Tab-separated table of C-alpha atoms and ligand atoms in Angstrom:
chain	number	residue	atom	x	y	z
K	27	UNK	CA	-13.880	26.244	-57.186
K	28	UNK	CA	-9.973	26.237	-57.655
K	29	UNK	CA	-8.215	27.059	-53.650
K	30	UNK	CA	-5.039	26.276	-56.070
K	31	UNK	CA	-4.666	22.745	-55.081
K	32	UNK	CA	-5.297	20.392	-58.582
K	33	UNK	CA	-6.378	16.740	-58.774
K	34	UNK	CA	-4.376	15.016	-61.967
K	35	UNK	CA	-6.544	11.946	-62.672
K	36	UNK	CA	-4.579	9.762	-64.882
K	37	UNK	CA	-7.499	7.793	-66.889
K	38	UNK	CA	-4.482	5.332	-68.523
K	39	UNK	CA	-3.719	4.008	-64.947
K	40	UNK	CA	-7.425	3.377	-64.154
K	41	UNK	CA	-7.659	1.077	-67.646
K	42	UNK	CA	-4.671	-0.589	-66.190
K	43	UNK	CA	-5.959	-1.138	-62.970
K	44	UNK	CA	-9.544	-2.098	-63.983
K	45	UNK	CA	-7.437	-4.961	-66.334
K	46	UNK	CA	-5.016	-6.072	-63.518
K	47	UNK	CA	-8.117	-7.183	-61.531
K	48	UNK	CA	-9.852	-8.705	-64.836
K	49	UNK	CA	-7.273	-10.710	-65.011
K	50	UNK	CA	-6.883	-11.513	-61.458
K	51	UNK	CA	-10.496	-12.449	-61.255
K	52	UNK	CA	-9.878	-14.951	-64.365
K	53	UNK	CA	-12.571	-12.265	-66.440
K	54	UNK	CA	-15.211	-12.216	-63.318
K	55	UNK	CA	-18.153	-9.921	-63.590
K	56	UNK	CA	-16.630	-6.563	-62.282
K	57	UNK	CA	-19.163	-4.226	-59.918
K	58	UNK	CA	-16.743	-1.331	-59.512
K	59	UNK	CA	-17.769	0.866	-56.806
K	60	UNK	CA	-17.343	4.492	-57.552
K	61	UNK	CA	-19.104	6.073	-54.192
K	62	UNK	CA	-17.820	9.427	-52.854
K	63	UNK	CA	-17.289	10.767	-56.332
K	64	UNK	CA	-15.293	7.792	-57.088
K	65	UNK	CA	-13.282	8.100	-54.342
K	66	UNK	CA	-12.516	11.535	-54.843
K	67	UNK	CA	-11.408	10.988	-58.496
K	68	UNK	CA	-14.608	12.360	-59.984
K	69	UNK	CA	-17.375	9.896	-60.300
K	70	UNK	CA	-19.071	10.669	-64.050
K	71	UNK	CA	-15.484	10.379	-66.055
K	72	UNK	CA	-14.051	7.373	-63.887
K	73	UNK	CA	-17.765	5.640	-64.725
K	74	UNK	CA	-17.036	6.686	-68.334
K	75	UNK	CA	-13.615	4.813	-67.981
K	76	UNK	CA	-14.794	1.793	-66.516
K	77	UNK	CA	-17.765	1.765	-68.902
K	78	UNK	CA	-15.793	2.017	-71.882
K	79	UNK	CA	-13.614	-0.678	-70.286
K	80	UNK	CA	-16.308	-3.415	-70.455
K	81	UNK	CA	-16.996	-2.688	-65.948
K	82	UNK	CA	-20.219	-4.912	-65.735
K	83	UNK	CA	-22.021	-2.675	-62.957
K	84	UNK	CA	-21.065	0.384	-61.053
K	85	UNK	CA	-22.174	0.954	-57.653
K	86	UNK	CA	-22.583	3.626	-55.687
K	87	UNK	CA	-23.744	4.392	-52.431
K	88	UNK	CA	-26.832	7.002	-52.657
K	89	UNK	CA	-29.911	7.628	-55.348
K	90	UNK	CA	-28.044	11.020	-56.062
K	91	UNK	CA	-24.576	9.890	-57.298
K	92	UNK	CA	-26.788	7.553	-59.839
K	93	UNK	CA	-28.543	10.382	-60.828
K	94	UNK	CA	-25.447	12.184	-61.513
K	95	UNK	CA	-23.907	9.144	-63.680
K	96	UNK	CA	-27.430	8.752	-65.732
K	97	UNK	CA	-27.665	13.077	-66.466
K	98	UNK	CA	-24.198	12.610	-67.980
K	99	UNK	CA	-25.380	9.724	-70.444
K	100	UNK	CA	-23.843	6.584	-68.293
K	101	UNK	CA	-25.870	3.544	-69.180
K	102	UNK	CA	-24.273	1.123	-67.453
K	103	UNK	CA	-26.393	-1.121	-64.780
K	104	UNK	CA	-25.409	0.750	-61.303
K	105	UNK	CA	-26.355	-1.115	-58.116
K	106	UNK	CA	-27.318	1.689	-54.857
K	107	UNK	CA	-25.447	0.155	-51.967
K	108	UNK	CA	-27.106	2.050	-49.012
K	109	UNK	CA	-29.799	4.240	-49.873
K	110	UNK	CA	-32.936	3.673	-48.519
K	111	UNK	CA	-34.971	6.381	-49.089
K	112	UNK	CA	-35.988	6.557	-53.444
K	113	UNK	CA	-37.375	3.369	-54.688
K	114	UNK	CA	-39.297	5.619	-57.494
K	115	UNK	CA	-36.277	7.015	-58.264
K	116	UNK	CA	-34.718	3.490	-59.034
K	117	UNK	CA	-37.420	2.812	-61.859
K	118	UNK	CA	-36.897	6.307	-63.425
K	119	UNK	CA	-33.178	6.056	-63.219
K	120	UNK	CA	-33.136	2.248	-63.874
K	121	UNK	CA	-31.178	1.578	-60.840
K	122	UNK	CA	-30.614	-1.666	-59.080
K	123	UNK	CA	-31.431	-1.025	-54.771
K	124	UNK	CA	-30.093	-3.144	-52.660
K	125	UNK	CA	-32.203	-4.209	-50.290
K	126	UNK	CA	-31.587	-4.662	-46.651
K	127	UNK	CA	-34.783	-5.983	-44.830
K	128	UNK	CA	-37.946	-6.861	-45.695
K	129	UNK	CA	-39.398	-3.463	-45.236
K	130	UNK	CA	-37.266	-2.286	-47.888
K	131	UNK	CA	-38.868	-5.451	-50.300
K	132	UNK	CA	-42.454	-3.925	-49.777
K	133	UNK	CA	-41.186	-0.918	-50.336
K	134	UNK	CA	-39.879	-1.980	-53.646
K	135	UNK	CA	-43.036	-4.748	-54.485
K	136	UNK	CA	-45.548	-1.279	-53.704
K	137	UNK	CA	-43.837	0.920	-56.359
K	138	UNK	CA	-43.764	-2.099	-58.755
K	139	UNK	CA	-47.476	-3.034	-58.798
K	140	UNK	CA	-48.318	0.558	-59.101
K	141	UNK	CA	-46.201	0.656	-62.020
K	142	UNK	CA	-46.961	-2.468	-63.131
K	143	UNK	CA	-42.948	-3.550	-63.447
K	144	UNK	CA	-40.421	-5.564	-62.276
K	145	UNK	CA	-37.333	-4.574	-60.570
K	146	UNK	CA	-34.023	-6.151	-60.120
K	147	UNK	CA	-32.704	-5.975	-56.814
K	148	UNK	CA	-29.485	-7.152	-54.998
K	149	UNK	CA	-29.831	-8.562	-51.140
K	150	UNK	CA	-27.527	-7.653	-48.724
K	151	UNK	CA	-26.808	-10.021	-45.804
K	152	UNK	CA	-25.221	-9.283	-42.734
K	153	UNK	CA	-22.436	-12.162	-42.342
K	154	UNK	CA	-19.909	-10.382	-39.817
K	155	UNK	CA	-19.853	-6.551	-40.703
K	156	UNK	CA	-22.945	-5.858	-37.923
K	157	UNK	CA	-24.298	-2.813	-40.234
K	158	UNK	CA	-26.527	-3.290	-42.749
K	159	UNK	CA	-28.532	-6.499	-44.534
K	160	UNK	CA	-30.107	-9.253	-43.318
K	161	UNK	CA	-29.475	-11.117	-40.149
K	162	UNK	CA	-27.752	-14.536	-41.643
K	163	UNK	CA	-29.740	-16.271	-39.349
K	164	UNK	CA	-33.030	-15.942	-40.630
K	165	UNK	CA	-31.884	-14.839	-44.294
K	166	UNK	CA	-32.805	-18.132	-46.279
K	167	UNK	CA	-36.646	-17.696	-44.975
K	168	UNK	CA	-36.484	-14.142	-45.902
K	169	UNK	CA	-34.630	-14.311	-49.239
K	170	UNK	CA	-37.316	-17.229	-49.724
K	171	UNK	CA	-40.485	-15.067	-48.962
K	172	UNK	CA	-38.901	-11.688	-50.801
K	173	UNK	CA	-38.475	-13.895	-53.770
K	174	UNK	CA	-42.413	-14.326	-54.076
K	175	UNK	CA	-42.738	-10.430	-53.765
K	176	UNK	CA	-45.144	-9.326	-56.951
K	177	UNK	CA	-42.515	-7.135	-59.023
K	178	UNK	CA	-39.251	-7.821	-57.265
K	179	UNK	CA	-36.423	-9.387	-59.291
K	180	UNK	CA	-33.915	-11.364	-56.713
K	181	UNK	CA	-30.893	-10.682	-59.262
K	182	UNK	CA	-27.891	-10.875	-56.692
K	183	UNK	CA	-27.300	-11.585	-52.945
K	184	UNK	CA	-24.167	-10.106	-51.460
K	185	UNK	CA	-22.245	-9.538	-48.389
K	186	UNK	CA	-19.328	-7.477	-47.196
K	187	UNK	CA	-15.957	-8.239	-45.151
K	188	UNK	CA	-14.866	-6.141	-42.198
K	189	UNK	CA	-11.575	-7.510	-42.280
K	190	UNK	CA	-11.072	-9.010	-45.489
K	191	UNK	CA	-7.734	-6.934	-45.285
K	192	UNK	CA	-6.204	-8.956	-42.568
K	193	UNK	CA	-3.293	-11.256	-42.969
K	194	UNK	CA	-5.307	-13.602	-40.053
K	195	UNK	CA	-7.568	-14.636	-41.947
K	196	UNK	CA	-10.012	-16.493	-39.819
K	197	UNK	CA	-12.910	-14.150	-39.425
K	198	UNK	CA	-13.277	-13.355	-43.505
K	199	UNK	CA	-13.662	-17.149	-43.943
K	200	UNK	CA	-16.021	-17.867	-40.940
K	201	UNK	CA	-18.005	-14.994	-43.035
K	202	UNK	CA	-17.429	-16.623	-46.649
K	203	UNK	CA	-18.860	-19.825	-45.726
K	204	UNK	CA	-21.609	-18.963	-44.258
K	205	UNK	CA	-22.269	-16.778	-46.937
K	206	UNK	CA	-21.366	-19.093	-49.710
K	207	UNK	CA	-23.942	-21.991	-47.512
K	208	UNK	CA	-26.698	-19.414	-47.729
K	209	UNK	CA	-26.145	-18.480	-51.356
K	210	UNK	CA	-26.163	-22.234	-51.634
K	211	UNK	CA	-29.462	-22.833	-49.912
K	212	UNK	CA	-31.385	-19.798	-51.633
K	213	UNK	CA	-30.259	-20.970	-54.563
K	214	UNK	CA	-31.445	-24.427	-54.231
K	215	UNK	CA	-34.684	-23.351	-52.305
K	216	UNK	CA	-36.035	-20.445	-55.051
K	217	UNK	CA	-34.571	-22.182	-58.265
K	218	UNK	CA	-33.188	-18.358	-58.866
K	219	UNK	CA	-29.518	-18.360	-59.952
K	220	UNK	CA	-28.644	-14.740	-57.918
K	221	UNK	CA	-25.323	-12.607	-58.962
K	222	UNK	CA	-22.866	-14.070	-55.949
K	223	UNK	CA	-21.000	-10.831	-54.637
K	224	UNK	CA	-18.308	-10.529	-51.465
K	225	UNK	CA	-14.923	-9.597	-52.581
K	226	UNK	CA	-13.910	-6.160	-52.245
K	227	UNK	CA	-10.843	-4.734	-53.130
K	228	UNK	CA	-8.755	-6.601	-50.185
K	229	UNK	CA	-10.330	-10.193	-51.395
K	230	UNK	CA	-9.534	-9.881	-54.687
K	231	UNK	CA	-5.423	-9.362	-54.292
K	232	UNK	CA	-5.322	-11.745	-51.189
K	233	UNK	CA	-8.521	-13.971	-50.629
K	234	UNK	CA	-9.363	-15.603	-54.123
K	235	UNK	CA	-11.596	-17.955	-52.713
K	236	UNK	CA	-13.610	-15.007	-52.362
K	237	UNK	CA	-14.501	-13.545	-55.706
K	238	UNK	CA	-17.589	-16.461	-56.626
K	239	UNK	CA	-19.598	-14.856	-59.262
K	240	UNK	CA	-18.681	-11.238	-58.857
K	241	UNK	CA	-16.219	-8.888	-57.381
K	242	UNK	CA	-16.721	-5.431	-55.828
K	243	UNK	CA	-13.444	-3.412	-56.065
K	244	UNK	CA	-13.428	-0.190	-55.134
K	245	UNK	CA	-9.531	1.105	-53.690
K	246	UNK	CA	-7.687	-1.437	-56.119
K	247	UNK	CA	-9.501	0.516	-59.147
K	248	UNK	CA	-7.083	3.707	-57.535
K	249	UNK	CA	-4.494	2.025	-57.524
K	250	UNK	CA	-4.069	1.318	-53.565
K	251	UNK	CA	-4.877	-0.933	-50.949
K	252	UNK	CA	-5.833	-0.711	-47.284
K	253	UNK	CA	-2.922	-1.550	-45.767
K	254	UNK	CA	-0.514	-0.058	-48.323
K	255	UNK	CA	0.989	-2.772	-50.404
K	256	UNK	CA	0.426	-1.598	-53.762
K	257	UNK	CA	-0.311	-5.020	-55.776
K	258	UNK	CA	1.342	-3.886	-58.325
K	259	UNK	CA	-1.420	-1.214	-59.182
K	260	UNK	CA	-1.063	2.321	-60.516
K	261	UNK	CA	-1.795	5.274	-58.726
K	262	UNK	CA	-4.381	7.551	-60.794
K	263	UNK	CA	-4.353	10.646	-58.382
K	264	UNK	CA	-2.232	13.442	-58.003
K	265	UNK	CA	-2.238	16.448	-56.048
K	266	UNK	CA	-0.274	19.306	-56.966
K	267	UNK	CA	-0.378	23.073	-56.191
K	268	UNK	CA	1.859	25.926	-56.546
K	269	UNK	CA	4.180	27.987	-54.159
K	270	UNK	CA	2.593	31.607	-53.523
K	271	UNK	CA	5.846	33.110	-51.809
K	272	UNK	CA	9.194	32.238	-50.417
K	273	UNK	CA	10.962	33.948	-47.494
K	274	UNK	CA	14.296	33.858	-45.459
K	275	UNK	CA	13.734	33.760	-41.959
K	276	UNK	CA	16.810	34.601	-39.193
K	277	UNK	CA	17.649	31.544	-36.743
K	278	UNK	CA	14.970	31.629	-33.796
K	279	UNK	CA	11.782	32.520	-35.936
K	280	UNK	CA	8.411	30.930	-35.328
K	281	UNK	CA	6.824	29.683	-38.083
K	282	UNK	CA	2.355	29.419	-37.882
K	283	UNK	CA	-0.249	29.395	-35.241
K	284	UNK	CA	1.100	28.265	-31.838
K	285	UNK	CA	5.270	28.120	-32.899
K	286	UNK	CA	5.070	24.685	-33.207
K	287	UNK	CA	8.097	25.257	-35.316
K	288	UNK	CA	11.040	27.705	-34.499
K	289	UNK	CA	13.815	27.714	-37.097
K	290	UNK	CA	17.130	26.925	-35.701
K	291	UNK	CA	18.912	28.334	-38.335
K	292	UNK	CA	18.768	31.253	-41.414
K	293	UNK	CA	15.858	29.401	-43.062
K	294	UNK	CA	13.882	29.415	-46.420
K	295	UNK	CA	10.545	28.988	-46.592
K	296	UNK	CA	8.305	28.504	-49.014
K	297	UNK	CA	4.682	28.952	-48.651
K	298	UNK	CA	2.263	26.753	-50.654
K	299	UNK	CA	-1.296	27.156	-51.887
K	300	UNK	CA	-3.352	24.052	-49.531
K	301	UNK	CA	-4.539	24.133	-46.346
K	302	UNK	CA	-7.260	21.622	-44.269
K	303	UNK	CA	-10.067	23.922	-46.364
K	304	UNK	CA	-7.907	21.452	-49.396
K	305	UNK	CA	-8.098	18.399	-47.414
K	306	UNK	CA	-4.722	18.445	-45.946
K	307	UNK	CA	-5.603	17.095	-42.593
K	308	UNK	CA	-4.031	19.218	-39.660
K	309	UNK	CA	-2.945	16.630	-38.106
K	310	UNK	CA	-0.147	16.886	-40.871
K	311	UNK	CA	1.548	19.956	-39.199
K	312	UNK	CA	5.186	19.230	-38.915
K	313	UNK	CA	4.355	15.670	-39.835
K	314	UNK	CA	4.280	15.825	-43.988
K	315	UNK	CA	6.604	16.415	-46.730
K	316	UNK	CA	5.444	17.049	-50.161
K	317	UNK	CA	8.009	17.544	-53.681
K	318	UNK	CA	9.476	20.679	-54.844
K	319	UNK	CA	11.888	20.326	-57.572
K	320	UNK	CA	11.923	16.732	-57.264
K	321	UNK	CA	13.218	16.481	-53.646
K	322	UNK	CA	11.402	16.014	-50.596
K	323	UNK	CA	10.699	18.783	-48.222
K	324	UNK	CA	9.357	18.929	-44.858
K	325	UNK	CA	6.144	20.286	-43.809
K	326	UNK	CA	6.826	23.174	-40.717
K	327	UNK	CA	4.148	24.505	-38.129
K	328	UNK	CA	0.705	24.232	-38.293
K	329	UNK	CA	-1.051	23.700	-41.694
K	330	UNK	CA	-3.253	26.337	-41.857
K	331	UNK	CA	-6.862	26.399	-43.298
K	332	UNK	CA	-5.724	27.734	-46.802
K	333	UNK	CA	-1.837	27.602	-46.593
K	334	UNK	CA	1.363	25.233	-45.641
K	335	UNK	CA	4.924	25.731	-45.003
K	336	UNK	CA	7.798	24.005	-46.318
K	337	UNK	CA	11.492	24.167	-45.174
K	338	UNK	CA	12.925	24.566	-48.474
K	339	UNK	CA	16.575	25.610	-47.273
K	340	UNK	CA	18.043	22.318	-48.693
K	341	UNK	CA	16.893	23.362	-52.060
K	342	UNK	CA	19.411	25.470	-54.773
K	343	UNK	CA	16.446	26.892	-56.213
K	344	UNK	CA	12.809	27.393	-55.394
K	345	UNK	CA	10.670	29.894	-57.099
K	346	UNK	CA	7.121	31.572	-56.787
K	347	UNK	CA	4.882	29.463	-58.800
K	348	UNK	CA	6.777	26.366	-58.465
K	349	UNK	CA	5.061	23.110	-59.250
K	350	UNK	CA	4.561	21.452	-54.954
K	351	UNK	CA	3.772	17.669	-55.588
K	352	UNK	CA	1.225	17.017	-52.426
K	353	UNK	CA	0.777	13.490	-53.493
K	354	UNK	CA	1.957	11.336	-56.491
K	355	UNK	CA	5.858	11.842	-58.621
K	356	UNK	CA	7.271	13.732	-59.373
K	357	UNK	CA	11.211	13.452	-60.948
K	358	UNK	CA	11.245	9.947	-60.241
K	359	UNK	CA	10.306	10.773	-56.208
K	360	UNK	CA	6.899	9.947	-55.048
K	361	UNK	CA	4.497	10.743	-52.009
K	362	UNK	CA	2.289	7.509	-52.049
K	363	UNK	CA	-1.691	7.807	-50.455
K	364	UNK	CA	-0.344	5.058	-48.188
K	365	UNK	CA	2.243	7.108	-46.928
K	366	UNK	CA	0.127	10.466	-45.925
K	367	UNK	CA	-1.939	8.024	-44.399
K	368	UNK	CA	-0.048	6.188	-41.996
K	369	UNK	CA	1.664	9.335	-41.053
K	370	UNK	CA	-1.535	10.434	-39.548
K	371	UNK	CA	-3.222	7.094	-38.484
K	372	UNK	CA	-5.845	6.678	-41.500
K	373	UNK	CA	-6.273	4.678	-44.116
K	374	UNK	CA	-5.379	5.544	-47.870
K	375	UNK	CA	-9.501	6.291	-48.679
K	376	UNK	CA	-9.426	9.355	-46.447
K	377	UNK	CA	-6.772	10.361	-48.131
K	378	UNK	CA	-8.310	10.219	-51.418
K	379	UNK	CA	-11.500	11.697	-50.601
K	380	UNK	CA	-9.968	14.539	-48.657
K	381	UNK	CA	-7.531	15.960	-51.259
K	382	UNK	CA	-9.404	14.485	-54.682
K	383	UNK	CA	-13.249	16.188	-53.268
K	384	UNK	CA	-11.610	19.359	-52.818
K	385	UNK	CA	-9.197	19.788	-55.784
K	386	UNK	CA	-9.870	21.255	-59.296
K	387	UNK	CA	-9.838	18.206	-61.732
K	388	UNK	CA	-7.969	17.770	-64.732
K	389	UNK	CA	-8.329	14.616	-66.473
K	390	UNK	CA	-5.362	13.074	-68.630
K	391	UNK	CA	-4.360	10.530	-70.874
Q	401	PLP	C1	-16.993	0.582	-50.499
Q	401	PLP	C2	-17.487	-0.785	-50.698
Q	401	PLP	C3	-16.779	-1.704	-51.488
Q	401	PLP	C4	-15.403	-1.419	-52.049
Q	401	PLP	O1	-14.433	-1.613	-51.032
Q	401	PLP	P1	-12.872	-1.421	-51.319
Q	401	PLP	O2	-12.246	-1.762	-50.031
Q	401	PLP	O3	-12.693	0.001	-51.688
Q	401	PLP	O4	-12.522	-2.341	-52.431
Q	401	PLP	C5	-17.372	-2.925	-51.757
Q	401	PLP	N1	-18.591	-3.224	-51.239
Q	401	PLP	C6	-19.290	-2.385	-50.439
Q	401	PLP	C7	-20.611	-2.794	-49.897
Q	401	PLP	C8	-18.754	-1.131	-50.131
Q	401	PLP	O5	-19.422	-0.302	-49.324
């Protein structure tokens, strides 16, 4: 449905981005994670991107988003990071599960002698992150007996980082050797040669000891980071909407739900088409500014569930129907993910996700 607000997904700064990290991972096999509709960028064209782009796997979280990816002709191999629930699905779809405990393995092994195949499956072990995969403690044993499952492929073993992001980076390589010893004994212990996989986006711009056979990127794909440095990367998302009216308001005038904001002087205001229904968190009120004619403007009063008002006094000009830039350039000014998300104590994903899953998307380049 179009509220207004538009998502511009710029497909010539995802090629760039998926390069940057080829390069950066010296031409490492590239698993790029496009969960949550690709981070709010639209899962089945950024997969066509990446595909066309030479991405070695995609990976998304749940059976459905595969299923989305395969309906719209994507045939590259897609790995199913958390779901649980579909292992008949995975041999219809041709998905790779990853598997979590050795419940999941029978699971797998039943479907497989009924159907009399074999399927490839990644194992996930628990290293540090305390939420899903195998306790590292007893993982060698259970990679060990898995591995003699009738119909189940060990094709990768993998972990994750919970603070791969930090500069301290103590606790990312407690987990990467222990991961890298276990990899090391499974391998040595089965004779398999499994797909290696840790690094996610954070690893691969600051932790190359990380990246071993394969790398996971997800953010850096987007163009961002967690903590806001950019590496260098290009933004693909941008946010734009329109204003619906403008109005001069006397000195003294509350403006929104609770007069948060009282004008202190003959004010113009301009009214713009996105609200929280959009994505724009709430917690934005009085605490945003967005582009209108290529200057900043701030954000006044409460953003309300389908609208937002801007202080646009400063400005010679403003206009119905004016282009608002909500995030990305616009006349050589930008509003960066990074930004909007420090403002309001998040993390540039939830940024994404929130405006990107809500917007109309146009697709260019
Ligand atoms: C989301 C996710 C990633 C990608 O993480 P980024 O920080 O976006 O690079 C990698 N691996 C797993 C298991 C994930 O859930």
């Amino acid at each position: 449905m179009n509220r207004g607000a538009v998502a511009e997904i710029d497909r010539s700064a995802l090629r760039y981005n998926i390069c940057s990290i080829r390069e950066r991972t010296n031409h490492r096999a590239i698993i790029a994670v496009v969960k949550a509709d690709a981070y709010g960028h639209g899962s089945v064209e950024v997969a066509r991107v990446l595909a066309a782009q030479g991405a070695d796997y995609l990976a998304v979280a749940f059976v459905e988003e595969a299923r989305t990816l395969r309906e719209a002709g994507i045939e590259t191999r897609i790995l199913v990071l958390f779901d649980r629930s579909d292992y008949p699905a995975c041999f219809d779809l041709n998905l790779i599960p990853v598997i979590h405990d050795k419940k999941d393995a029978v699971a797998v092994s039943n479907e497989s002698r009924k159907r009399r195949k074999t399927l490839p499956v990644h194992i996930k072990i628990d290293t540090g992150m305390g939420r899903m995969g195998l306790r590292a403690e007893s993982a060698a044993d259970d990679v060990l007996e898995i591995s003699t499952f009738e119909g189940v492929m060990v094709e990768g073993l993998l972990s994750h980082f919970s603070e791969a992001d930090l500069d301290d980076k103590t606790f990312a390589l407690q987990q990467l050797s222990l991961f890298r010893r276990l990899c090391a004994k499974i391998t040595e212990q089965t004779g398999l040669a499994p797909v290696c996989h840790m690094a996610n986006s954070a690893a691969v711009f600051s932790f190359p000891d990380a990246m071993l056979n394969a790398v996971r990127p997800g953010i850096a794909l987007y163009g961002y980071s967690c903590d806001g440095g950019e590496h260098g990367l290009l933004p693909v998302m941008k946010i734009t909407t329109r204003v619906i009216a403008v109005r001069i308001l006397p000195a003294g005038s509350p403006v929104s739900y609770a007069r948060t904001f009282v004008t202190k002087r003959t004010t113009r205001i301009a009214v713009v088409a996105l609200g929280y229904a959009d994505g724009f968190n709430r917690l934005f009120s009085n605490n945003a500014e967005m582009l209108v004619r290529g200057q900043r403007v701030p954000v006044v009063g409460r953003v309300c569930m389908d609208l937002t008002m801007l202080d646009v006094t400063e400005l010679e000009h403003v206009a119905e129907g004016d282009e608002v830039v909500v995030l990305g350039a616009q006349r050589g000014q930008a509003i960066m993910a990074s930004e909007l998300s420090q403002r309001i104590g998040t993390i540039p994903y939830e940024i994404l996700t929130s405006l990107g899953n809500r917007s109309k998307r146009e697709y260019v380049h």
